[in-house]
């Protein structure tokens, strides 16, 4: 998939290809389509990041709230998006013992009760032990700090998803 292909995509094709680079937030992708043509893939990514940064507090919190818990309900039910399933599996979250599931579930609950949005981390750059550790320590942070950290992790997830799209040469299905 080259830049010309991207820059000639209709918004439907663009959404079909990039619609889940921010977990369950196709609105972000739909919004930045208007900025075509992109001088590079990095520019496309930067437009995504600029859009996220331009959101009011509630918008940023909303982005975090669209992320499924790590090893949570969606993973148990098999209702994760392909990207999230892949990321969580790669971090070893599909191989947790009953005790680890209980601990992670409890920490996630505590985190959501405190901040009003889920704990978000780029799972692909982590593993189950590091995730538990991070969750335990970030739980002590202030609200504003956790919002910032969560959005920073969303950007890392987005970057890796865009890289995957190019590595896997996922072209848009014909609409
Ligand atoms: N709550 C989360 O951190 N979710 C996720 N992290 C990832 O890397 N993929 C997810 O779905």
XYZ file of N, CA and C and ligand atoms in Angstrom:
536
model
N 0.881 -1.196 0.000
C 0.000 0.000 0.000
C 0.903 1.225 0.000
N 0.817 2.011 -1.059
C 1.702 3.187 -1.094
C 0.897 4.458 -0.845
N 1.626 5.542 -0.782
C 1.011 6.832 -0.438
C -0.054 7.227 -1.450
N 0.192 6.945 -2.717
C -0.806 7.308 -3.745
C -2.114 6.571 -3.501
N -1.979 5.279 -3.134
C -3.187 4.489 -2.838
C -3.966 5.141 -1.698
N -3.245 5.495 -0.654
C -3.889 6.112 0.527
C -4.548 7.430 0.136
N -3.806 8.239 -0.625
C -4.321 9.566 -0.971
C -5.445 9.549 -1.995
N -5.660 8.379 -2.613
C -6.765 8.326 -3.580
C -7.963 7.567 -3.008
N -7.877 7.182 -1.725
C -8.982 6.431 -1.115
C -10.193 7.330 -0.887
N -11.357 6.759 -1.196
C -12.598 7.440 -0.761
C -12.620 7.361 0.760
N -13.514 8.142 1.388
C -13.498 8.055 2.854
C -13.956 6.678 3.320
N -14.812 5.991 2.491
C -15.218 4.630 2.889
C -14.011 3.684 2.875
N -13.213 3.788 1.821
C -12.028 2.906 1.732
C -11.031 3.243 2.841
N -10.878 4.533 3.106
C -9.953 4.987 4.158
C -10.409 4.453 5.508
N -11.720 4.532 5.757
C -12.271 4.018 7.017
C -12.117 2.505 7.091
N -12.334 1.853 5.956
C -12.222 0.390 5.921
C -10.809 -0.052 6.278
N -9.834 0.733 5.845
C -8.420 0.375 6.069
C -7.926 0.833 7.434
N -8.233 2.088 7.784
C -7.631 2.675 8.997
C -8.624 2.859 10.143
N -9.852 2.317 9.967
C -10.937 2.619 10.922
C -10.687 2.197 12.361
N -9.733 1.246 12.571
C -9.531 0.821 13.974
C -8.099 1.066 14.465
N -7.475 2.090 13.891
C -6.111 2.393 14.389
C -6.189 3.002 15.788
N -7.335 3.564 16.114
C -7.624 3.948 17.501
C -8.789 3.042 17.914
N -8.557 2.229 18.901
C -9.509 1.163 19.256
C -10.951 1.651 19.343
N -11.793 1.078 18.441
C -13.221 1.362 18.439
C -13.550 2.856 18.360
N -12.646 3.607 17.683
C -12.914 5.056 17.506
C -12.751 5.450 16.046
N -13.601 4.910 15.141
C -13.498 5.248 13.719
C -13.706 6.739 13.448
N -14.296 7.443 14.385
C -14.520 8.885 14.208
C -13.191 9.614 13.956
N -12.152 9.188 14.663
C -10.841 9.840 14.506
C -10.365 9.688 13.065
N -10.491 8.454 12.547
C -10.065 8.180 11.164
C -10.921 8.970 10.173
N -12.226 8.964 10.418
C -13.141 9.677 9.518
C -12.824 11.176 9.493
N -12.421 11.687 10.638
C -12.131 13.131 10.727
C -10.866 13.487 9.947
N -9.827 12.661 10.066
C -8.561 13.061 9.423
C -8.536 12.767 7.922
N -9.530 11.995 7.426
C -9.589 11.762 5.975
C -9.603 13.098 5.230
N -10.261 14.108 5.828
C -10.373 15.426 5.183
C -8.997 16.053 4.934
N -7.975 15.554 5.592
C -6.658 16.181 5.456
C -5.835 15.547 4.323
N -6.471 14.649 3.584
C -5.807 14.108 2.385
C -5.456 15.273 1.459
N -4.359 15.238 0.725
C -3.357 14.163 0.657
C -2.330 14.298 1.780
N -1.819 13.139 2.205
C -0.798 13.099 3.257
C 0.568 13.020 2.588
N 1.491 13.807 3.087
C 2.839 13.830 2.476
C 3.600 12.549 2.818
N 3.192 11.889 3.910
C 3.849 10.633 4.319
C 2.930 9.913 5.294
N 3.277 8.662 5.602
C 2.482 7.912 6.589
C 2.656 8.551 7.963
N 3.860 9.064 8.189
C 4.114 9.745 9.470
C 3.213 10.956 9.612
N 2.985 11.655 8.496
C 2.102 12.824 8.558
C 0.680 12.398 8.880
N 0.251 11.272 8.271
C -1.092 10.742 8.576
C -1.187 10.472 10.075
N -0.174 9.819 10.605
C -0.172 9.481 12.045
C -0.188 10.752 12.891
N 0.583 11.748 12.477
C 0.624 13.009 13.238
C -0.718 13.733 13.209
N -1.443 13.601 12.088
C -2.775 14.224 12.030
C -3.715 13.542 13.020
N -3.552 12.207 13.161
C -4.372 11.472 14.143
C -4.062 11.999 15.540
N -2.771 12.119 15.828
C -2.354 12.568 17.160
C -2.818 14.008 17.412
N -2.705 14.863 16.398
C -3.152 16.263 16.572
C -4.656 16.312 16.874
N -5.405 15.446 16.153
C -6.861 15.453 16.362
C -7.175 15.049 17.805
N -6.485 13.999 18.269
C -6.727 13.525 19.648
C -6.386 14.636 20.637
N -5.229 15.291 20.404
C -4.807 16.361 21.335
C -5.785 17.535 21.300
N -6.482 17.706 20.171
C -7.400 18.862 20.066
C -8.722 18.604 20.804
N -8.931 17.334 21.212
C -10.197 17.004 21.871
C -10.269 17.631 23.263
N -11.484 17.971 23.709
C -11.638 18.425 25.085
C -11.411 17.236 26.025
N -11.301 17.503 27.283
C -11.035 16.467 28.295
C -11.983 15.279 28.119
N -13.274 15.579 27.980
C -14.275 14.499 27.871
C -14.015 13.636 26.638
N -13.508 14.267 25.583
C -13.225 13.504 24.354
C -12.070 12.539 24.560
N -11.050 13.015 25.255
C -9.896 12.144 25.534
C -10.320 10.988 26.452
N -11.117 11.336 27.460
C -11.606 10.271 28.361
C -12.444 9.274 27.562
N -13.220 9.802 26.608
C -14.047 8.923 25.775
C -13.213 7.943 24.971
N -12.088 8.403 24.467
C -11.204 7.507 23.699
C -10.711 6.367 24.604
N -10.319 6.734 25.819
C -9.839 5.685 26.743
C -10.966 4.697 27.055
N -12.191 5.233 27.207
C -13.320 4.364 27.565
C -13.708 3.394 26.445
N -13.197 3.652 25.236
C -13.497 2.719 24.136
C -12.539 1.534 24.115
N -11.579 1.548 25.066
C -10.615 0.446 25.092
C -11.102 -0.673 26.010
N -11.082 -1.900 25.509
C -11.498 -3.020 26.351
C -10.479 -3.268 27.454
N -10.939 -3.744 28.590
C -10.005 -4.105 29.664
C -9.024 -5.157 29.158
N -7.835 -5.136 29.723
C -6.871 -6.198 29.422
C -7.313 -7.461 30.157
N -7.435 -8.547 29.413
C -7.890 -9.836 29.968
C -9.236 -9.679 30.664
N -10.062 -8.822 30.066
C -11.369 -8.564 30.683
C -12.499 -9.302 29.991
N -13.690 -8.739 30.143
C -14.921 -9.375 29.660
C -14.836 -9.701 28.167
N -14.362 -8.727 27.384
C -14.336 -8.960 25.934
C -13.410 -10.112 25.554
N -12.296 -10.205 26.261
C -11.372 -11.306 25.937
C -12.023 -12.633 26.291
N -12.697 -12.666 27.451
C -13.352 -13.920 27.889
C -14.452 -14.326 26.899
N -15.186 -13.300 26.404
C -16.338 -13.601 25.520
C -15.920 -13.776 24.061
N -14.661 -13.443 23.742
C -14.237 -13.520 22.335
C -14.785 -12.373 21.515
N -15.069 -11.241 22.160
C -15.650 -10.097 21.423
C -14.646 -8.959 21.237
N -13.364 -9.283 21.389
C -12.345 -8.258 21.131
C -12.222 -8.003 19.627
N -11.799 -6.808 19.249
C -11.463 -6.571 17.835
C -10.238 -7.427 17.512
N -10.026 -7.691 16.226
C -8.868 -8.507 15.820
C -7.568 -7.910 16.366
N -7.470 -6.588 16.228
C -6.230 -5.927 16.669
C -6.001 -6.126 18.160
N -7.056 -5.918 18.944
C -6.905 -6.043 20.390
C -6.623 -7.488 20.784
N -7.318 -8.431 20.140
C -7.090 -9.854 20.411
C -5.614 -10.189 20.186
N -5.085 -9.704 19.072
C -3.681 -9.974 18.707
C -2.727 -9.359 19.726
N -3.011 -8.115 20.105
C -2.149 -7.416 21.065
C -2.178 -8.069 22.436
N -3.370 -8.441 22.877
C -3.481 -9.030 24.218
C -2.858 -10.429 24.236
N -3.034 -11.162 23.141
C -2.427 -12.503 23.072
C -0.904 -12.390 23.100
N -0.386 -11.398 22.373
C 1.072 -11.238 22.296
C 1.687 -10.891 23.656
N 0.890 -10.269 24.503
C 1.395 -9.911 25.849
C 1.192 -11.074 26.824
N 0.649 -12.176 26.312
C 0.467 -13.358 27.174
C -0.789 -13.291 28.021
N -1.692 -12.393 27.665
C -2.900 -12.221 28.495
C -3.953 -13.287 28.221
N -3.719 -14.124 27.233
C -4.662 -15.229 26.992
C -4.202 -16.483 27.758
N -3.063 -16.341 28.457
C -2.500 -17.517 29.158
C -2.388 -17.284 30.661
N -3.298 -16.502 31.202
C -3.210 -16.182 32.632
C -3.745 -17.336 33.478
N -3.124 -17.509 34.648
C -3.671 -18.487 35.611
C -4.936 -17.861 36.211
N -5.704 -18.682 36.928
C -6.934 -18.180 37.563
C -6.586 -17.051 38.542
N -5.483 -17.233 39.259
C -5.046 -16.222 40.239
C -4.686 -14.901 39.539
N -3.937 -15.022 38.420
C -3.533 -13.811 37.674
C -4.770 -13.092 37.125
N -5.736 -13.862 36.624
C -6.973 -13.261 36.082
C -7.685 -12.492 37.187
N -7.736 -13.116 38.357
C -8.430 -12.492 39.500
C -7.733 -11.196 39.890
N -6.396 -11.256 39.970
C -5.621 -10.062 40.365
C -5.803 -8.938 39.354
N -5.653 -9.281 38.075
C -5.768 -8.257 37.020
C -7.188 -7.678 36.997
N -8.159 -8.573 37.158
C -9.563 -8.116 37.171
C -9.813 -7.155 38.322
N -9.260 -7.477 39.481
C -9.453 -6.621 40.660
C -8.767 -5.267 40.472
N -7.535 -5.302 39.970
C -6.792 -4.044 39.752
C -7.502 -3.173 38.711
N -8.014 -3.825 37.641
C -8.746 -3.061 36.617
C -9.977 -2.389 37.221
N -10.656 -3.125 38.067
C -11.864 -2.565 38.712
C -11.512 -1.364 39.577
N -10.424 -1.534 40.371
C -9.976 -0.435 41.243
C -9.628 0.796 40.397
N -8.913 0.543 39.297
C -8.449 1.641 38.440
C -9.658 2.394 37.860
N -10.634 1.633 37.348
C -11.809 2.268 36.723
C -12.638 3.027 37.753
N -12.700 2.471 38.956
C -13.472 3.141 40.022
C -12.820 4.473 40.381
N -11.475 4.481 40.334
C -10.759 5.711 40.722
C -10.781 6.756 39.606
N -10.566 6.322 38.360
C -10.362 7.313 37.288
C -11.558 7.516 36.359
N -12.460 6.535 36.339
C -13.619 6.688 35.450
C -13.309 6.352 33.998
N -12.182 5.737 33.769
C -11.843 5.179 32.448
C -10.898 4.007 32.702
N -10.749 3.117 31.700
C -9.959 1.898 31.934
C -8.462 2.156 31.865
N -7.723 1.278 32.481
C -6.255 1.287 32.384
C -5.892 0.925 30.953
N -5.112 1.799 30.298
C -4.707 1.529 28.909
C -3.181 1.512 28.835
N -2.678 0.460 28.224
C -1.234 0.345 28.012
C -1.031 -0.331 26.662
N 0.082 -0.047 26.015
C 0.366 -0.679 24.721
C 0.843 -2.104 25.014
N -0.075 -3.052 24.894
C 0.206 -4.430 25.326
C 1.356 -5.060 24.542
N 1.452 -4.677 23.249
C 2.483 -5.285 22.393
C 3.889 -4.943 22.876
N 4.012 -3.809 23.591
C 5.346 -3.409 24.073
C 5.532 -3.843 25.517
N 4.677 -4.780 25.973
C 4.731 -5.169 27.382
C 4.495 -6.677 27.501
N 4.398 -7.148 28.725
C 4.008 -8.553 28.936
C 3.186 -8.612 30.220
N 2.612 -9.776 30.501
C 1.603 -9.826 31.572
C 2.160 -9.358 32.916
N 3.435 -9.690 33.199
C 3.993 -9.277 34.506
C 4.198 -7.770 34.567
N 4.745 -7.217 33.474
C 4.978 -5.766 33.430
C 3.642 -5.016 33.502
N 2.622 -5.588 32.842
C 1.304 -4.936 32.835
C 0.737 -4.880 34.251
N 0.839 -5.995 34.967
C 0.329 -6.023 36.352
C 1.073 -5.001 37.201
N 2.397 -4.945 36.997
C 3.253 -4.020 37.763
C 2.831 -2.569 37.469
N 2.748 -2.260 36.162
C 2.391 -0.901 35.733
C 1.018 -0.499 36.298
N 0.079 -1.433 36.180
C -1.281 -1.135 36.660
C -1.260 -0.834 38.154
N -0.524 -1.633 38.886
C -0.416 -1.417 40.337
C 0.190 -0.066 40.661
N 1.239 0.333 39.914
C 1.889 1.611 40.266
C 1.116 2.801 39.711
N 0.564 2.674 38.507
C -0.185 3.816 37.957
C -1.468 4.095 38.744
N -1.943 3.072 39.439
C -3.149 3.231 40.263
C -2.954 4.331 41.312
N -1.684 4.585 41.662
C -1.381 5.598 42.710
C -1.373 7.017 42.121
N -1.406 7.144 40.809
C -1.264 8.481 40.195
C -2.513 9.356 40.347
N -2.323 10.621 39.968
C -3.449 11.574 39.942
C -4.224 11.401 38.629
N -5.451 11.873 38.618
C -6.337 11.760 37.454
C -5.689 12.329 36.182
N -5.182 13.551 36.269
C -4.649 14.220 35.069
C -3.436 13.470 34.520
N -2.650 12.934 35.429
C -1.454 12.195 34.993
C -1.864 10.917 34.257
N -2.873 10.252 34.779
C -3.319 8.997 34.164
C -4.006 9.253 32.817
N -4.706 10.369 32.705
C -5.294 10.692 31.397
C -4.186 10.858 30.364
N -3.156 11.572 30.774
C -2.024 11.836 29.866
C -1.323 10.518 29.491
N -1.054 9.690 30.513
C -0.361 8.420 30.265
C -1.199 7.509 29.371
N -2.495 7.476 29.626
C -3.393 6.622 28.828
C -3.390 7.046 27.373
N -3.472 8.349 27.133
C -3.477 8.850 25.745
C -2.118 8.576 25.076
N -1.043 8.679 25.857
C 0.284 8.371 25.295
C 0.335 6.902 24.860
N -0.286 6.021 25.645
C -0.315 4.592 25.285
C -1.200 4.369 24.046
N -2.283 5.103 23.956
C -3.162 4.991 22.774
C -2.374 5.332 21.513
N -1.512 6.329 21.609
C -0.695 6.733 20.450
C 0.297 5.625 20.073
N 0.866 4.952 21.077
C 1.805 3.842 20.797
C 1.049 2.704 20.105
N -0.157 2.404 20.618
C -0.976 1.329 20.018
C -1.284 1.697 18.565
N -1.642 2.953 18.366
C -1.983 3.434 17.014
C -0.777 3.285 16.086
N 0.385 3.699 16.563
C 1.601 3.622 15.735
C 1.859 2.179 15.293
N 1.765 1.235 16.233
C 2.030 -0.173 15.905
C 0.954 -0.726 14.965
N -0.283 -0.274 15.116
C -1.344 -0.750 14.218
C -1.120 -0.232 12.796
N -0.650 1.017 12.690
C -0.368 1.543 11.347
C 0.795 0.763 10.728
N 1.841 0.506 11.533
C 2.985 -0.290 11.039
C 2.495 -1.652 10.542
N 1.619 -2.296 11.346
C 1.096 -3.629 10.960
C 0.379 -3.569 9.615
N -0.383 -2.489 9.425
C -1.159 -2.366 8.179
C -0.227 -2.393 6.981
N 0.929 -1.779 7.151
C 1.869 -1.739 6.025
C 2.622 -3.057 5.904
N 2.948 -3.649 7.050
C 3.663 -4.935 6.996
C 2.755 -6.006 6.389
N 1.456 -5.966 6.823
C 0.559 -7.031 6.337
C -0.085 -6.662 5.013
N 0.298 -5.442 4.511
C -0.246 -5.048 3.201
C -1.765 -5.249 3.141
N -2.458 -4.833 4.220
C -3.925 -4.993 4.244
C -4.542 -3.929 3.346
N -4.982 -4.373 2.192
C -5.583 -3.368 1.304
C -7.092 -3.305 1.550
N -7.701 -2.166 1.278
C -9.147 -2.070 1.566
C -9.938 -3.032 0.677
N -10.953 -3.640 1.255
C -11.803 -4.506 0.408
C -12.572 -3.573 -0.535
N -12.892 -4.097 -1.694
C -13.630 -3.252 -2.667
C -15.006 -2.914 -2.075
N -15.321 -1.650 -2.065
C -16.633 -1.276 -1.496
C -17.670 -1.195 -2.625
N -6.973 -1.500 28.001
C -5.982 -1.674 27.094
O -4.821 -1.332 27.330
N -6.341 -2.259 25.903
C -5.421 -2.508 24.919
N -4.095 -2.337 24.902
C -3.609 -2.756 23.681
O -2.453 -2.761 23.322
N -4.643 -3.199 22.916
C -5.798 -3.070 23.652
O -6.961 -3.369 23.323
